[in-house]
Coordinates of C-alpha atoms in Angstrom, one line a residue:
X150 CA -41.1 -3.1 -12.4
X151 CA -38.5 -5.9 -11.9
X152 CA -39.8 -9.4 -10.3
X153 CA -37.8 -10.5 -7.8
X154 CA -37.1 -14.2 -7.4
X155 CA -37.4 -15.6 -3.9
X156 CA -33.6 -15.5 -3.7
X157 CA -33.5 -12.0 -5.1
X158 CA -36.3 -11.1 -2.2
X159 CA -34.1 -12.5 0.2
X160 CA -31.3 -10.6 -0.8
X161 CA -33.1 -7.4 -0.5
X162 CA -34.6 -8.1 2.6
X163 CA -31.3 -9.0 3.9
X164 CA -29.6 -5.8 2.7
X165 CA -32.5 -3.8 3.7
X166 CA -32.5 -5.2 7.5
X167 CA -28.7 -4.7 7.6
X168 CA -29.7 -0.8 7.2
X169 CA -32.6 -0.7 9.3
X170 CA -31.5 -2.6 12.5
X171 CA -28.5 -2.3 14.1
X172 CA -26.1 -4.4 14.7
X173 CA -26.1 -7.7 17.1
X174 CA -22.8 -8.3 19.1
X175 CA -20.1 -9.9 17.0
X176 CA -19.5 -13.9 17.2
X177 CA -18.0 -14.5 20.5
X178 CA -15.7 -17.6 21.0
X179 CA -18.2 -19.7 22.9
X180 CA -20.6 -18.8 20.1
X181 CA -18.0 -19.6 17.6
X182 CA -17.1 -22.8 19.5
X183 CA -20.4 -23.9 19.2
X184 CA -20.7 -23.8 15.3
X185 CA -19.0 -27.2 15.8
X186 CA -19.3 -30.9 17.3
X187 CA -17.1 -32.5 19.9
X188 CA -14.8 -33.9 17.0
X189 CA -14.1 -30.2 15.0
X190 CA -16.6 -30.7 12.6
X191 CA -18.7 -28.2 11.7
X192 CA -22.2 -28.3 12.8
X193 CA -23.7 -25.6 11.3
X194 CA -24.3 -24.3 8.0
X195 CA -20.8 -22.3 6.5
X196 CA -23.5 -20.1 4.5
X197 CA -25.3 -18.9 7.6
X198 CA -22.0 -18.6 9.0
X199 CA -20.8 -15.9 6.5
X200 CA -23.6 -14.5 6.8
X201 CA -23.6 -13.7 10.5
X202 CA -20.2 -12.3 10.1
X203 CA -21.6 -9.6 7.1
X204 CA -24.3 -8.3 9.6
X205 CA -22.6 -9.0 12.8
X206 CA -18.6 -9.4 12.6
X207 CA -16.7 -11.4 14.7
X208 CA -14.9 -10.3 17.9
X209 CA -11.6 -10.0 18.2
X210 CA -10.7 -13.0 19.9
X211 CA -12.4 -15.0 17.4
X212 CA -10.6 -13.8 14.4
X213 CA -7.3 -15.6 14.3
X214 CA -9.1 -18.8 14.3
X215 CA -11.9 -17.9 12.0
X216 CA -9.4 -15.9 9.2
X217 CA -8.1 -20.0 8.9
X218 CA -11.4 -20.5 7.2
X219 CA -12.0 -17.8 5.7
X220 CA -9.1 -17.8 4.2
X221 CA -9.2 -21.2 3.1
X222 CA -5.9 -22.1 5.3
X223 CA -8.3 -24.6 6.6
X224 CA -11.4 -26.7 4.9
X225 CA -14.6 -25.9 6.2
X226 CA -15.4 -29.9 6.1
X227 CA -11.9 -30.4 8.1
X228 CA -11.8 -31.9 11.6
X229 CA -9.9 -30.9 14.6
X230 CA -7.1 -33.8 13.7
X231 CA -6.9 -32.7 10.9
X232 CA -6.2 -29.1 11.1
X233 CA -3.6 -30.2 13.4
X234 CA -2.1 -31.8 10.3
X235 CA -1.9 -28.6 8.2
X236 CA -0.9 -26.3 10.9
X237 CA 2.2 -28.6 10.9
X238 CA 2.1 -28.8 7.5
X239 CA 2.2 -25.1 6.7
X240 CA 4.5 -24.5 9.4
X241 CA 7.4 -26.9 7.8
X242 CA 6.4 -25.6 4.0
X243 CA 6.9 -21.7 5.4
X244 CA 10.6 -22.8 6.9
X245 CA 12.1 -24.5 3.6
X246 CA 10.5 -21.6 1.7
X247 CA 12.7 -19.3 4.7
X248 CA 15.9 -21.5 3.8
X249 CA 15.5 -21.4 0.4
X250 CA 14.9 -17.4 0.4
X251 CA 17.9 -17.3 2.4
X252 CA 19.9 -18.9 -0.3
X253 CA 18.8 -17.6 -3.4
X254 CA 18.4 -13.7 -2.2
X255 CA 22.1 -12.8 -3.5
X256 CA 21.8 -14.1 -6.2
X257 CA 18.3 -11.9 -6.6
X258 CA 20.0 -8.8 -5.7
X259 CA 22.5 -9.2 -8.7
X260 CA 20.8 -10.7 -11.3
X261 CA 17.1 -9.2 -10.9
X262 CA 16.3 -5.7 -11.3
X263 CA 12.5 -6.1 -10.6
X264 CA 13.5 -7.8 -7.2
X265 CA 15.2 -4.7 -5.8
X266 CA 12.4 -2.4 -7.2
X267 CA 9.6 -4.7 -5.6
X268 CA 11.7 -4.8 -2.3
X269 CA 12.0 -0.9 -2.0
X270 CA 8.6 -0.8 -3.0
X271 CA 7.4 -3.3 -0.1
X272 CA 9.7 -0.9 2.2
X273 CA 8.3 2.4 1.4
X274 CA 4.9 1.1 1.6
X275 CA 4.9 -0.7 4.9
X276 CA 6.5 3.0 6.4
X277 CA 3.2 4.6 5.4
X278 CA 1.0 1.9 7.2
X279 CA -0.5 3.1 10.5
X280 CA 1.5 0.8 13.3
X281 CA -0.1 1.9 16.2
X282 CA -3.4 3.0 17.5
X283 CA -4.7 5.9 19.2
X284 CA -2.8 5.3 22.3
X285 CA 0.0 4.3 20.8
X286 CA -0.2 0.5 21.1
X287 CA 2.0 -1.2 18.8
X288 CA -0.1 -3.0 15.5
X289 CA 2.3 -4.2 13.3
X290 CA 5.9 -5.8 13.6
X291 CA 7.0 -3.7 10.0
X292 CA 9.8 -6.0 9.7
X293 CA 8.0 -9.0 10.1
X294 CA 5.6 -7.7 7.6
X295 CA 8.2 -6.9 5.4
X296 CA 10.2 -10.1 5.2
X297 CA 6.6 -12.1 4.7
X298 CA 5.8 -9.7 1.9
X299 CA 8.9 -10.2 0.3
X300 CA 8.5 -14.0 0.4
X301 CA 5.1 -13.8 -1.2
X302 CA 7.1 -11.7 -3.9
X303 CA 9.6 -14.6 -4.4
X304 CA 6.8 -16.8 -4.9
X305 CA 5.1 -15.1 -7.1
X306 CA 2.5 -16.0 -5.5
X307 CA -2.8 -8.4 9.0
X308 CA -1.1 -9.5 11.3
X309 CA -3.1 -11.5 13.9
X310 CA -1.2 -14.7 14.4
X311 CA 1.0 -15.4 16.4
X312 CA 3.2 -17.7 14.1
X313 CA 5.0 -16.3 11.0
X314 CA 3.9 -19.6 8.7
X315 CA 0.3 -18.7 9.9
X316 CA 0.6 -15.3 8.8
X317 CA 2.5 -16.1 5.4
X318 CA -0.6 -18.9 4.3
X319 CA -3.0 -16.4 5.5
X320 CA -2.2 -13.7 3.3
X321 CA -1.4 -16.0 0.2
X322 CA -5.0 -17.1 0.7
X323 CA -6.5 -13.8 1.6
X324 CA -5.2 -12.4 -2.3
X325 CA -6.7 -15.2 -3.1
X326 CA -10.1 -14.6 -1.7
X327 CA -9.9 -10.6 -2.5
X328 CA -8.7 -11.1 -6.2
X329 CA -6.1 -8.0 -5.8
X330 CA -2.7 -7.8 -4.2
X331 CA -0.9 -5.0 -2.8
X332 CA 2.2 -7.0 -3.5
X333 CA 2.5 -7.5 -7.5
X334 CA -0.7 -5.3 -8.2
X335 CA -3.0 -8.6 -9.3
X336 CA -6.3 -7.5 -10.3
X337 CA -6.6 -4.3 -9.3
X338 CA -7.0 -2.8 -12.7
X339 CA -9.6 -5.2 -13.0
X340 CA -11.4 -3.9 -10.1
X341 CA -10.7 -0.2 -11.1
X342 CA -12.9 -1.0 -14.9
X343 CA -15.4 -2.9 -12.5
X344 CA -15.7 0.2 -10.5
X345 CA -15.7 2.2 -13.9
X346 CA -18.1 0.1 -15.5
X347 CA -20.8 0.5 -12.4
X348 CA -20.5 4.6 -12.2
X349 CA -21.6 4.1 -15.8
X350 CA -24.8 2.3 -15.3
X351 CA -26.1 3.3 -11.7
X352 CA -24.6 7.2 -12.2
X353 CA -24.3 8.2 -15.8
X354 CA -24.4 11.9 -15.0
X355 CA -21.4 11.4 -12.3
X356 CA -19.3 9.2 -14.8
X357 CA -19.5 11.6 -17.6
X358 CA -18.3 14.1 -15.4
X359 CA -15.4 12.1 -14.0
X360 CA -14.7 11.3 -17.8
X361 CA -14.8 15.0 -18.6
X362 CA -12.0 15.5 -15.6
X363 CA -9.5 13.1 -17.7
X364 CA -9.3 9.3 -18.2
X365 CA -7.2 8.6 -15.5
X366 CA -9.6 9.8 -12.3
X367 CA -10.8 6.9 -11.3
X368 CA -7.5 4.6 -12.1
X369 CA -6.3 7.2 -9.5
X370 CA -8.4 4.9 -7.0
X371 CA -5.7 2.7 -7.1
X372 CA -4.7 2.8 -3.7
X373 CA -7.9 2.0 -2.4
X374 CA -7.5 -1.5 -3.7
X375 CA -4.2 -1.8 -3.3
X376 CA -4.1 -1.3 0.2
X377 CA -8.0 -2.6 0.3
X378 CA -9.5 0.4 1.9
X379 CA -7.2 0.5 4.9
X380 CA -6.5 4.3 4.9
X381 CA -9.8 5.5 5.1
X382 CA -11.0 3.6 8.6
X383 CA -10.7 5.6 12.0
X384 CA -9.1 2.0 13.6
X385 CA -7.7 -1.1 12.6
X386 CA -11.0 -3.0 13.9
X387 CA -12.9 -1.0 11.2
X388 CA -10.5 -2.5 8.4
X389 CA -10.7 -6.1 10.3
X390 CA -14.4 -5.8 10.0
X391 CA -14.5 -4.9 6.0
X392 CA -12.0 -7.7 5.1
X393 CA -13.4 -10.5 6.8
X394 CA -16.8 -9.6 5.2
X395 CA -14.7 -9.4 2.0
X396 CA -13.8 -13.2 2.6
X397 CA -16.9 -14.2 2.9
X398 CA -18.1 -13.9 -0.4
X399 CA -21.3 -12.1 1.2
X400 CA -23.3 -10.4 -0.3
X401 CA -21.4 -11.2 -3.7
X402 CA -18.5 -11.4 -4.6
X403 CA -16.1 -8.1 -5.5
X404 CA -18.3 -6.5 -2.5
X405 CA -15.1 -4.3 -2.8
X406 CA -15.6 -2.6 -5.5
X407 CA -19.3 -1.9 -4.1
X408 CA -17.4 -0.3 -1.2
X409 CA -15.5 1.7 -3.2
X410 CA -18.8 2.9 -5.3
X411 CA -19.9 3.7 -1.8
X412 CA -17.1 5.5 -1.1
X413 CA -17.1 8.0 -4.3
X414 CA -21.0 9.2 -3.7
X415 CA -19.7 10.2 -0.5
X416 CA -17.9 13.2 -2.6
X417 CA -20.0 13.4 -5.4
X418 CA -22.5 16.4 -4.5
X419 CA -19.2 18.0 -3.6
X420 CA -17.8 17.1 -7.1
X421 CA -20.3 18.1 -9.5
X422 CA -21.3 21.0 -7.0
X423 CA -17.8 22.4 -7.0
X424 CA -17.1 21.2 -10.9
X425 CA -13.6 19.7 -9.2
X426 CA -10.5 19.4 -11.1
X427 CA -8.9 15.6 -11.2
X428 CA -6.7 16.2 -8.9
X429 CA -9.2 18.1 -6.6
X430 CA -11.3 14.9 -7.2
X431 CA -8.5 13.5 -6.1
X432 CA -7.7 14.8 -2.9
X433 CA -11.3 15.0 -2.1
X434 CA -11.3 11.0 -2.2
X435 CA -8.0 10.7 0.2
X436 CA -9.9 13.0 2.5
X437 CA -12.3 10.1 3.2
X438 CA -10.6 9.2 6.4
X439 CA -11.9 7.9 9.7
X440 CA -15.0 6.1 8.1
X441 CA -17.2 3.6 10.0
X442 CA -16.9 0.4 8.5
X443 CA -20.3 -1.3 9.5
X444 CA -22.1 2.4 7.5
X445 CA -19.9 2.2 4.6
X446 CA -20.3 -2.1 4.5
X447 CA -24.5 -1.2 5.0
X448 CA -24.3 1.3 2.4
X449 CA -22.6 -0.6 0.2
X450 CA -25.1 -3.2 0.4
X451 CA -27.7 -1.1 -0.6
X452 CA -26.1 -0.8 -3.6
X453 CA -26.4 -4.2 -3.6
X454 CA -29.6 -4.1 -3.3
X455 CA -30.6 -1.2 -5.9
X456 CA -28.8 -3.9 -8.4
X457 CA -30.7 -6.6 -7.6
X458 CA -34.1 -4.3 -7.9
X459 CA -32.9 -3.0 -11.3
X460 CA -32.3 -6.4 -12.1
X461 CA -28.3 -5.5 -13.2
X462 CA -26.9 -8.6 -12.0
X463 CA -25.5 -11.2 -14.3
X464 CA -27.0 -15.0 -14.2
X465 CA -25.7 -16.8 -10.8
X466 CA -22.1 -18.5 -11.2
X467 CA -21.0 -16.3 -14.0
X468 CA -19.9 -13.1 -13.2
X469 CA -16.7 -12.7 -15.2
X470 CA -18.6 -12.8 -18.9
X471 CA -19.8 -10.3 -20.7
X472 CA -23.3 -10.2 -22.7
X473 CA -26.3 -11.5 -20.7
X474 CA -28.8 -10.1 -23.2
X475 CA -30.3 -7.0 -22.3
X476 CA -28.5 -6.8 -19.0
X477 CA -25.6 -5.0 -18.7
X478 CA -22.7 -6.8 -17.5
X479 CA -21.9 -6.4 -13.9
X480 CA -18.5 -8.2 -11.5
X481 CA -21.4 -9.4 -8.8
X482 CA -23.0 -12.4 -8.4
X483 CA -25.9 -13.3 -5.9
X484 CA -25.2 -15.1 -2.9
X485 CA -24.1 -18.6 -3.4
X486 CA -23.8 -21.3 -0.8
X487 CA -19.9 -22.1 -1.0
X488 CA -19.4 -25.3 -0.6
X489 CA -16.4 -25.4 -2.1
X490 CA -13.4 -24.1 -0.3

């Protein structure tokens, strides 16, 4: 039997409570407001702050603000002043990259193929993104999307601000953070061999039956990271509620690919029931629609947990290496305080 260390205990408990009670109200904004001092500081701890955002969430009014940290569009050690001084910051960096996009597009157009590719890419995508809820409430501006998207393209580098330099910073930073982009495809192969790689250790007898149904199977995920799960929620608050716990590096980091493990039991009595075909495999996984984010986050931290009991998880700060001895390599780590931003 594996001995946990104290921060492995905590871990589990925390991943077994998450389960086993439900879930407190999100962070309000006079709760959020209070996380800091008179001057903007923070006064409270930004671990325990991630935290409460894995088991709780944050309301709605409180994201716009708290995606900025997240994010890392502003430091966690900044003051009020000075987040002043990056919002104008940002905001004068996103209009010269507007002028110089402006200038240089022609010339794009003519002289790069991969530009118009990517741009009717970005165009057929954003028409297959759900813009408006059940009552028909408008989401997404698509051509506001689009033009943003398109300047992340050119360089190379959710809409829920109200300014388009927020929104352009936030989603540079928020590839950042997930390690995958739905824009030029960075790091989602790596996240499809994670995913690969942890079939093969928690569920041999499901991975060799995937394998049998042709390499490709699980690269057929691909969507799921590339749009980073947003398909398979019944509302847009359900995907705001996955990426923000994304963000905050809670439990571990690549908790997405956890998700998408989660997400695959979900059809695999039917798989191996029904010996599927890949394609049938296929279609069973796009079938996974109008999923509850807070069952599929708890469930994928019990996979958390079942690593952490099995002892599967590589030493703390470094996840990316293989060979830890007798433990199989895993993309995880266990929580960390982030001081960093």
């Amino acid at each position: 039997m594996t001995t946990l260390s104290p921060e492995n205990s905590l871990s589990a408990r925390w991943s077994a409570s998450f389960i086993l009670v439900k879930r407190k109200p999100p962070i309000d904004k006079t709760e959020w407001d209070a996380f800091f001092d008179e001057n903007g500081l923070l006064a409270k701890s930004r671990d325990s702050i991630c935290v409460n955002i894995l088991e709780r969430g944050l309301h709605p009014f409180v994201r716009t603000e708290a995606w900025k940290f997240l994010t890392g569009y502003y430091s966690w050690q900044s003051s009020q002043d000075e987040r002043l001084t990056v919002d104008s910051t940002r905001r004068k960096n996103y209009e010269a990259l507007c002028e110089m996009y402006e200038k240089i597009q022609p010339l794009l157009e003519n002289l790069h193929r991969n530009f118009m590719e990517t741009r009717n890419n970005i165009a057929y995508d954003i028409q297959k993104l759900y813009d408006k809820d059940h009552l028909g409430n408008v989401l997404i501006d698509k051509k506001r999307l689009e033009k943003i998207l398109l300047l992340s393209y050119v360089c190379n580098t959710q809409l829920m601000v109200e300014y388009d330099h927020e929104t352009f910073w936030l989603f540079q930073f928020f590839l950042q953070k997930t390690e995958h982009s739905c824009v030029i495809n960075i790091g989602v192969g790596k996240n499809l061999d994670m995913l690969n790689n942890l079939i093969d250790f928690l569920d041999p007898v499901f991975a060799e039956h995937l394998r049998g149904k042709g390499a490709g199977t699980v690269r057929s995920l691909f969507p799921w990271f590339c749009f980073c799960f947003q398909r398979a929620f019944k509302s847009f608050e359900d995907v705001w509620r996955l990426w923000e716990v994304l963000l905050t590096g809670k439990p571990c980091r690549n908790f997405q690919v956890l998700v998408a493990y989660s997400m695959l039991q979900m059809v695999r009595e039917q798989v191996l029931q029904e010996s599927m075909t890949r394609d049938d495999i296929i279609l069973a996984c796009n079938n996974l629609i109008d999923l509850d984010a807070d069952v599929l986050i708890s469930a994928a931290c019990l996979i958390y947990a079942e690593l952490i009991q099995r002892d599967l998880l590589p030493p703390q700060g470094d996840c990316t290496a293989r060979g830890h001895g007798p433990r199989p390599w895993f993309p995880v780590s266990l929580p960390v305080d982030q001081a960093q931003d």
